[in-house]
PDB file of C-alpha atoms in Angstrom:
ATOM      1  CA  UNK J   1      61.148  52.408   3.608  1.00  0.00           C
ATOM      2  CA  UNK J   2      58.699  49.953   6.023  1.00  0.00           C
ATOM      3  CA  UNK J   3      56.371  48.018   4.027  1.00  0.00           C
ATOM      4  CA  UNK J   4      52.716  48.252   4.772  1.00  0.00           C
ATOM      5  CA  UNK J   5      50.333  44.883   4.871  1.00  0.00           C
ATOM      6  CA  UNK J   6      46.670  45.476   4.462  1.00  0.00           C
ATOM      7  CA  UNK J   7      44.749  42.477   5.801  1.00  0.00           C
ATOM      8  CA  UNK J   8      41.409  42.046   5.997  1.00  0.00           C
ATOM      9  CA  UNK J   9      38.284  39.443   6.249  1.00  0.00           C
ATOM     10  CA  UNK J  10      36.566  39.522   2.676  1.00  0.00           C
ATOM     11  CA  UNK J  11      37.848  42.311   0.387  1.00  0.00           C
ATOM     12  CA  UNK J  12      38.085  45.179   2.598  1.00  0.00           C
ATOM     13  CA  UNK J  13      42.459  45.597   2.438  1.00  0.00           C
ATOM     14  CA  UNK J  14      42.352  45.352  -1.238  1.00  0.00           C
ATOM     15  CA  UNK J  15      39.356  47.755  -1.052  1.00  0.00           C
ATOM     16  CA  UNK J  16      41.827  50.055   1.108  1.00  0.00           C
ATOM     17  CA  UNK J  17      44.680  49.784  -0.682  1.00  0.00           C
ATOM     18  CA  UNK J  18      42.521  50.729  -3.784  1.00  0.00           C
ATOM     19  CA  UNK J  19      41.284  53.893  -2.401  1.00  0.00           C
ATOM     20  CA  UNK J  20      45.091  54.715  -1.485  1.00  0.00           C
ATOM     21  CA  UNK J  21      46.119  54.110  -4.779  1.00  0.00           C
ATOM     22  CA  UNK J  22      43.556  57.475  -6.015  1.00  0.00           C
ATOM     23  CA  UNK J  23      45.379  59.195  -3.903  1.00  0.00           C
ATOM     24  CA  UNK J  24      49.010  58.088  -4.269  1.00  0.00           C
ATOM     25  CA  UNK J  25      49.146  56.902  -7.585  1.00  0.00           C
ATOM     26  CA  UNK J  26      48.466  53.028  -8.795  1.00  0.00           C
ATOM     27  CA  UNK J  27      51.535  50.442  -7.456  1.00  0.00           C
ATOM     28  CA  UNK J  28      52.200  52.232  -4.275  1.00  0.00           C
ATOM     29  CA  UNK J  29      55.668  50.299  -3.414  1.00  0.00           C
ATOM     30  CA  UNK J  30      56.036  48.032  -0.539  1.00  0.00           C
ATOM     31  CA  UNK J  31      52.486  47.757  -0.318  1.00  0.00           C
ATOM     32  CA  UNK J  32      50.210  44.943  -0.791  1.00  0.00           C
ATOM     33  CA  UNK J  33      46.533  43.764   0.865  1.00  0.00           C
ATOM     34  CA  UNK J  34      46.365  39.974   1.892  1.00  0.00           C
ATOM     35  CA  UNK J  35      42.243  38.675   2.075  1.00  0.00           C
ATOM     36  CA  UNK J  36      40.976  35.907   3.508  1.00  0.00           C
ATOM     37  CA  UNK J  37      37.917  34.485   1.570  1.00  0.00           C
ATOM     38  CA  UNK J  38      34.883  32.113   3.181  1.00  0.00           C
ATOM     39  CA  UNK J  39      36.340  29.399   1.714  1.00  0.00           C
ATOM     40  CA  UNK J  40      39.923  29.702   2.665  1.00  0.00           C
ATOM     41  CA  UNK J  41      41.675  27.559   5.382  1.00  0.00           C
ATOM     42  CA  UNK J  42      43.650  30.066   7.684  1.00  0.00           C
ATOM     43  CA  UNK J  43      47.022  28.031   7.601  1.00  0.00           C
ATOM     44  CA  UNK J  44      46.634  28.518   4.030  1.00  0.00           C
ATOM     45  CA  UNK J  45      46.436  32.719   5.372  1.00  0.00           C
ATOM     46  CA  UNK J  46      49.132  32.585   7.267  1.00  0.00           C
ATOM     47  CA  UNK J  47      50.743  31.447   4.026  1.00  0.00           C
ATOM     48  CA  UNK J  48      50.155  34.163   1.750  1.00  0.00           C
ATOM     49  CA  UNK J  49      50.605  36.388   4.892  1.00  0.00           C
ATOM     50  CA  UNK J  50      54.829  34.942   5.609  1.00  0.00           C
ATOM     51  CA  UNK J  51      54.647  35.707   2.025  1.00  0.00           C
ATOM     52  CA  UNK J  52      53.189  38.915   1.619  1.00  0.00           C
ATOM     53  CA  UNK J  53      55.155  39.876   4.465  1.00  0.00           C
ATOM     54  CA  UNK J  54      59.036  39.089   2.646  1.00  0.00           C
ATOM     55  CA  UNK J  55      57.665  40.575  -0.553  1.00  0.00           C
ATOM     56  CA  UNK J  56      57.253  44.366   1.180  1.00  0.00           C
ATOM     57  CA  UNK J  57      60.222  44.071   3.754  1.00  0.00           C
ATOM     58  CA  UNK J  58      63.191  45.527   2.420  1.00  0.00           C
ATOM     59  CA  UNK J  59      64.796  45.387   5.346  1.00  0.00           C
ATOM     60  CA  UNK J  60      63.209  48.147   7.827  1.00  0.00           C
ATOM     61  CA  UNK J  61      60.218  46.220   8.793  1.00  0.00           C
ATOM     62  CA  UNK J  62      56.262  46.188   8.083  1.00  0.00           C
ATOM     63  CA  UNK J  63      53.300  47.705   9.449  1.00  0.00           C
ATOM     64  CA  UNK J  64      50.979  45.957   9.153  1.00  0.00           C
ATOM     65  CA  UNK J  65      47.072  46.866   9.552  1.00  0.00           C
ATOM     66  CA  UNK J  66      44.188  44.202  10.318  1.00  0.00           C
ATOM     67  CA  UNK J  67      40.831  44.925   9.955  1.00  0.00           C
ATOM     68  CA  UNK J  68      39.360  43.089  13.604  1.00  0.00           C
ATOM     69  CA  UNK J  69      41.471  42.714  16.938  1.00  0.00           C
ATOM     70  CA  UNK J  70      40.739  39.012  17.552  1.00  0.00           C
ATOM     71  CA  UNK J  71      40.055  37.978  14.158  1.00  0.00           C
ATOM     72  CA  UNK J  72      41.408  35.014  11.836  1.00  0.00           C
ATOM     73  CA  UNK J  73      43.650  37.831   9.931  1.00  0.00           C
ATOM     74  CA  UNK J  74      44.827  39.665  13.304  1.00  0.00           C
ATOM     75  CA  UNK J  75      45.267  35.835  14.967  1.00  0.00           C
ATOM     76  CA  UNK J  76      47.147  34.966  12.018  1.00  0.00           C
ATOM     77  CA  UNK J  77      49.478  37.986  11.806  1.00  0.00           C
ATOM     78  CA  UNK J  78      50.834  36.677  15.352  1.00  0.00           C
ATOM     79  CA  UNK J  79      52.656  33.938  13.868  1.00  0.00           C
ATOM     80  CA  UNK J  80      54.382  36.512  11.689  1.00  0.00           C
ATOM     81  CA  UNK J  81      55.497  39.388  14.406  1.00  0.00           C
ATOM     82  CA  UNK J  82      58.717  39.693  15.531  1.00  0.00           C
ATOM     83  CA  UNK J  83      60.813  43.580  16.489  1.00  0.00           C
ATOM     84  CA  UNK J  84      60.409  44.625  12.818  1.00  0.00           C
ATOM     85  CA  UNK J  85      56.501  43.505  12.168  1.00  0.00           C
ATOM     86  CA  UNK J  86      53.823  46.120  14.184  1.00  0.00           C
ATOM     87  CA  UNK J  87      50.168  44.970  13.755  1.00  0.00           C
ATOM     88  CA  UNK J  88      47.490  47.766  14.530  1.00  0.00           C
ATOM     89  CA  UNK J  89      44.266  46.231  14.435  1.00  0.00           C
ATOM     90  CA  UNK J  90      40.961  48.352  13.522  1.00  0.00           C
ATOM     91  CA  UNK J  91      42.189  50.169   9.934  1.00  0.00           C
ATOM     92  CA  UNK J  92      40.514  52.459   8.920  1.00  0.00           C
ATOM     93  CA  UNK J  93      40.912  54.641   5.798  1.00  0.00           C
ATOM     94  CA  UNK J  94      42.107  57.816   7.678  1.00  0.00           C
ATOM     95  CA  UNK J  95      45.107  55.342   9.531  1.00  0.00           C
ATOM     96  CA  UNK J  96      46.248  54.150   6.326  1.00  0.00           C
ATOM     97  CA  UNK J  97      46.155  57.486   4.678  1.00  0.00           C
ATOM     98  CA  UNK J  98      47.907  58.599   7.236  1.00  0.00           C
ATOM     99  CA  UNK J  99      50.840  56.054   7.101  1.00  0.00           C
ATOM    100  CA  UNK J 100      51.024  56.515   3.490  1.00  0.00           C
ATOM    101  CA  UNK J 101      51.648  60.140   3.990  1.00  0.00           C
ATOM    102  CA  UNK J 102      54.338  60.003   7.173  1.00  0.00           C
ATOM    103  CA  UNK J 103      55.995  57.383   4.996  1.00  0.00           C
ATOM    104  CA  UNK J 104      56.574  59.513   2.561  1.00  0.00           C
ATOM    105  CA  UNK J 105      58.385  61.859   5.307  1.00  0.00           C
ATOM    106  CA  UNK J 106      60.078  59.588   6.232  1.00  0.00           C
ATOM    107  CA  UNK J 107      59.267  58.568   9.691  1.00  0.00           C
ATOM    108  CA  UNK J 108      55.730  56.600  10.588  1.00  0.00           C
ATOM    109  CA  UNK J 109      54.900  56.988  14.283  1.00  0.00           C
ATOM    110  CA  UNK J 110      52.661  53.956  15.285  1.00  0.00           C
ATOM    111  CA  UNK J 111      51.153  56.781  18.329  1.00  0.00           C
ATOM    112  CA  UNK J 112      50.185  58.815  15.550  1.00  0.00           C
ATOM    113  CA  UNK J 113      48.465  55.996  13.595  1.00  0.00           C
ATOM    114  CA  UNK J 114      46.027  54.989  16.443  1.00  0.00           C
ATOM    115  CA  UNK J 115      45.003  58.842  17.173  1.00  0.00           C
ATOM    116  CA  UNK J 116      44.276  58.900  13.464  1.00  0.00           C
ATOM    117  CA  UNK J 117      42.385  56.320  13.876  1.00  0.00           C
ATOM    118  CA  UNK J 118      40.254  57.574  16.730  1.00  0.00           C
ATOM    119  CA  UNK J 119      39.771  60.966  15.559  1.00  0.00           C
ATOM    120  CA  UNK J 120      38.766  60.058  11.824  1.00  0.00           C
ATOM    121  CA  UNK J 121      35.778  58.393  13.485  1.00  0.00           C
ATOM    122  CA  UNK J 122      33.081  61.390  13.753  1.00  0.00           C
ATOM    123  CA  UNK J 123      29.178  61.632  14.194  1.00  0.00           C
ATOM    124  CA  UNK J 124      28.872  63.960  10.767  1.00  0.00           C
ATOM    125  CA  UNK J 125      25.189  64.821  11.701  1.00  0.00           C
ATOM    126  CA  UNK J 126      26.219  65.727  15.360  1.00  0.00           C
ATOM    127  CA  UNK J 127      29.204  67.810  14.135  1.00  0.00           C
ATOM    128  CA  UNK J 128      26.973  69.711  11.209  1.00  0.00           C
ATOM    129  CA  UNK J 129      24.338  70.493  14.005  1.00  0.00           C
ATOM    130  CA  UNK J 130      27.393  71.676  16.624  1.00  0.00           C
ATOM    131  CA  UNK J 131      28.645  73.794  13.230  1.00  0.00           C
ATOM    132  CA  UNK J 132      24.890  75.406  13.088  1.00  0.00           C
ATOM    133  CA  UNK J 133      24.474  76.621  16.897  1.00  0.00           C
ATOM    134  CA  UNK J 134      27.891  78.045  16.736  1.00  0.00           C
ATOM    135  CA  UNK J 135      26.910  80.334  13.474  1.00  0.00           C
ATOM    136  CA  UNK J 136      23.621  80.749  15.336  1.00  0.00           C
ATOM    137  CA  UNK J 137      25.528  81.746  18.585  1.00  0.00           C
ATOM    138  CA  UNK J 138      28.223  84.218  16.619  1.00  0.00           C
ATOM    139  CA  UNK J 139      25.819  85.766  14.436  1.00  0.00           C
ATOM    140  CA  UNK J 140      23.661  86.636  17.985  1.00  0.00           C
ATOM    141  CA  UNK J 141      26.218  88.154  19.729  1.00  0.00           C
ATOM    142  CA  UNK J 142      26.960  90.273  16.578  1.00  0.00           C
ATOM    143  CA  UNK J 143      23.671  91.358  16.571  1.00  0.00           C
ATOM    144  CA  UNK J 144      23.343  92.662  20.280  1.00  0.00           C
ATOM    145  CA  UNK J 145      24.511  95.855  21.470  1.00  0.00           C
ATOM    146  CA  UNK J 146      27.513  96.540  23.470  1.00  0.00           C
ATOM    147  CA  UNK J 147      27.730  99.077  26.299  1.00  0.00           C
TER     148      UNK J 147
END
């Protein structure tokens, strides 16, 4: 099973992995969320990073998701990649979710992850209002007669 690394600026991954855990149960294995603080140096990161990384790789690699392309976390993560390490950068709830649940079928598809991604991102307001003037628009062509 490929270990998943949730890394974030401030508490956001452990945030993450917290929500996950409501949905797939408290201690979800080969999973952990690596923060870096204000205060924390970001050799002293990459640290807890090498390590966070050997703790959830049982041999088939890690995926691991950081919070801002560019970013001390994402920079950091470089010095960590090799064929069995894939960073995405921009998690988002829906991505991990995601991963959680192809992980569990056995087969995570990093393509997959990044449409997730995209498509979990949605103007709610705009798609309510698009919802509205297609009722609107069915329940008028229900009403007038056909020849």
């Amino acid at each position: 099973m490929k270990g998943i690394l949730l890394i974030s600026h401030g508490p956001l991954a452990e945030g993450m992995l917290k929500t996950a855990e409501i949905f797939f149960g408290e201690n979800i294995p080969q999973m952990k969320a690596v923060v870096l603080n204000t205060q924390d140096d970001p050799e002293d990161f990459r640290g807890r990073l090498q390590e966070a990384v050997k703790e959830v790789d049982t041999g088939e690699g890690v995926l691991v998701f950081a919070d801002l392309l560019g970013g001390t976390p994402c920079n950091q993560s470089a010095f960590v990649l090799n064929e069995q390490i894939t960073v995405l950068t921009g998690m988002n709830l829906p991505m991990v979710m995601e991963c959680l649940g192809l992980r569990m079928g056995g087969e995570i598809s990093t393509d997959t992850l990044e449409e997730t991604a995209k498509t979990g991102i949605v103007n709610f307001n705009k798609m309510l209002e698009e919802k509205k003037k297609a009722g609107r628009s069915r329940r008028r062509s229900k009403e007038e007669p056909t020849e």
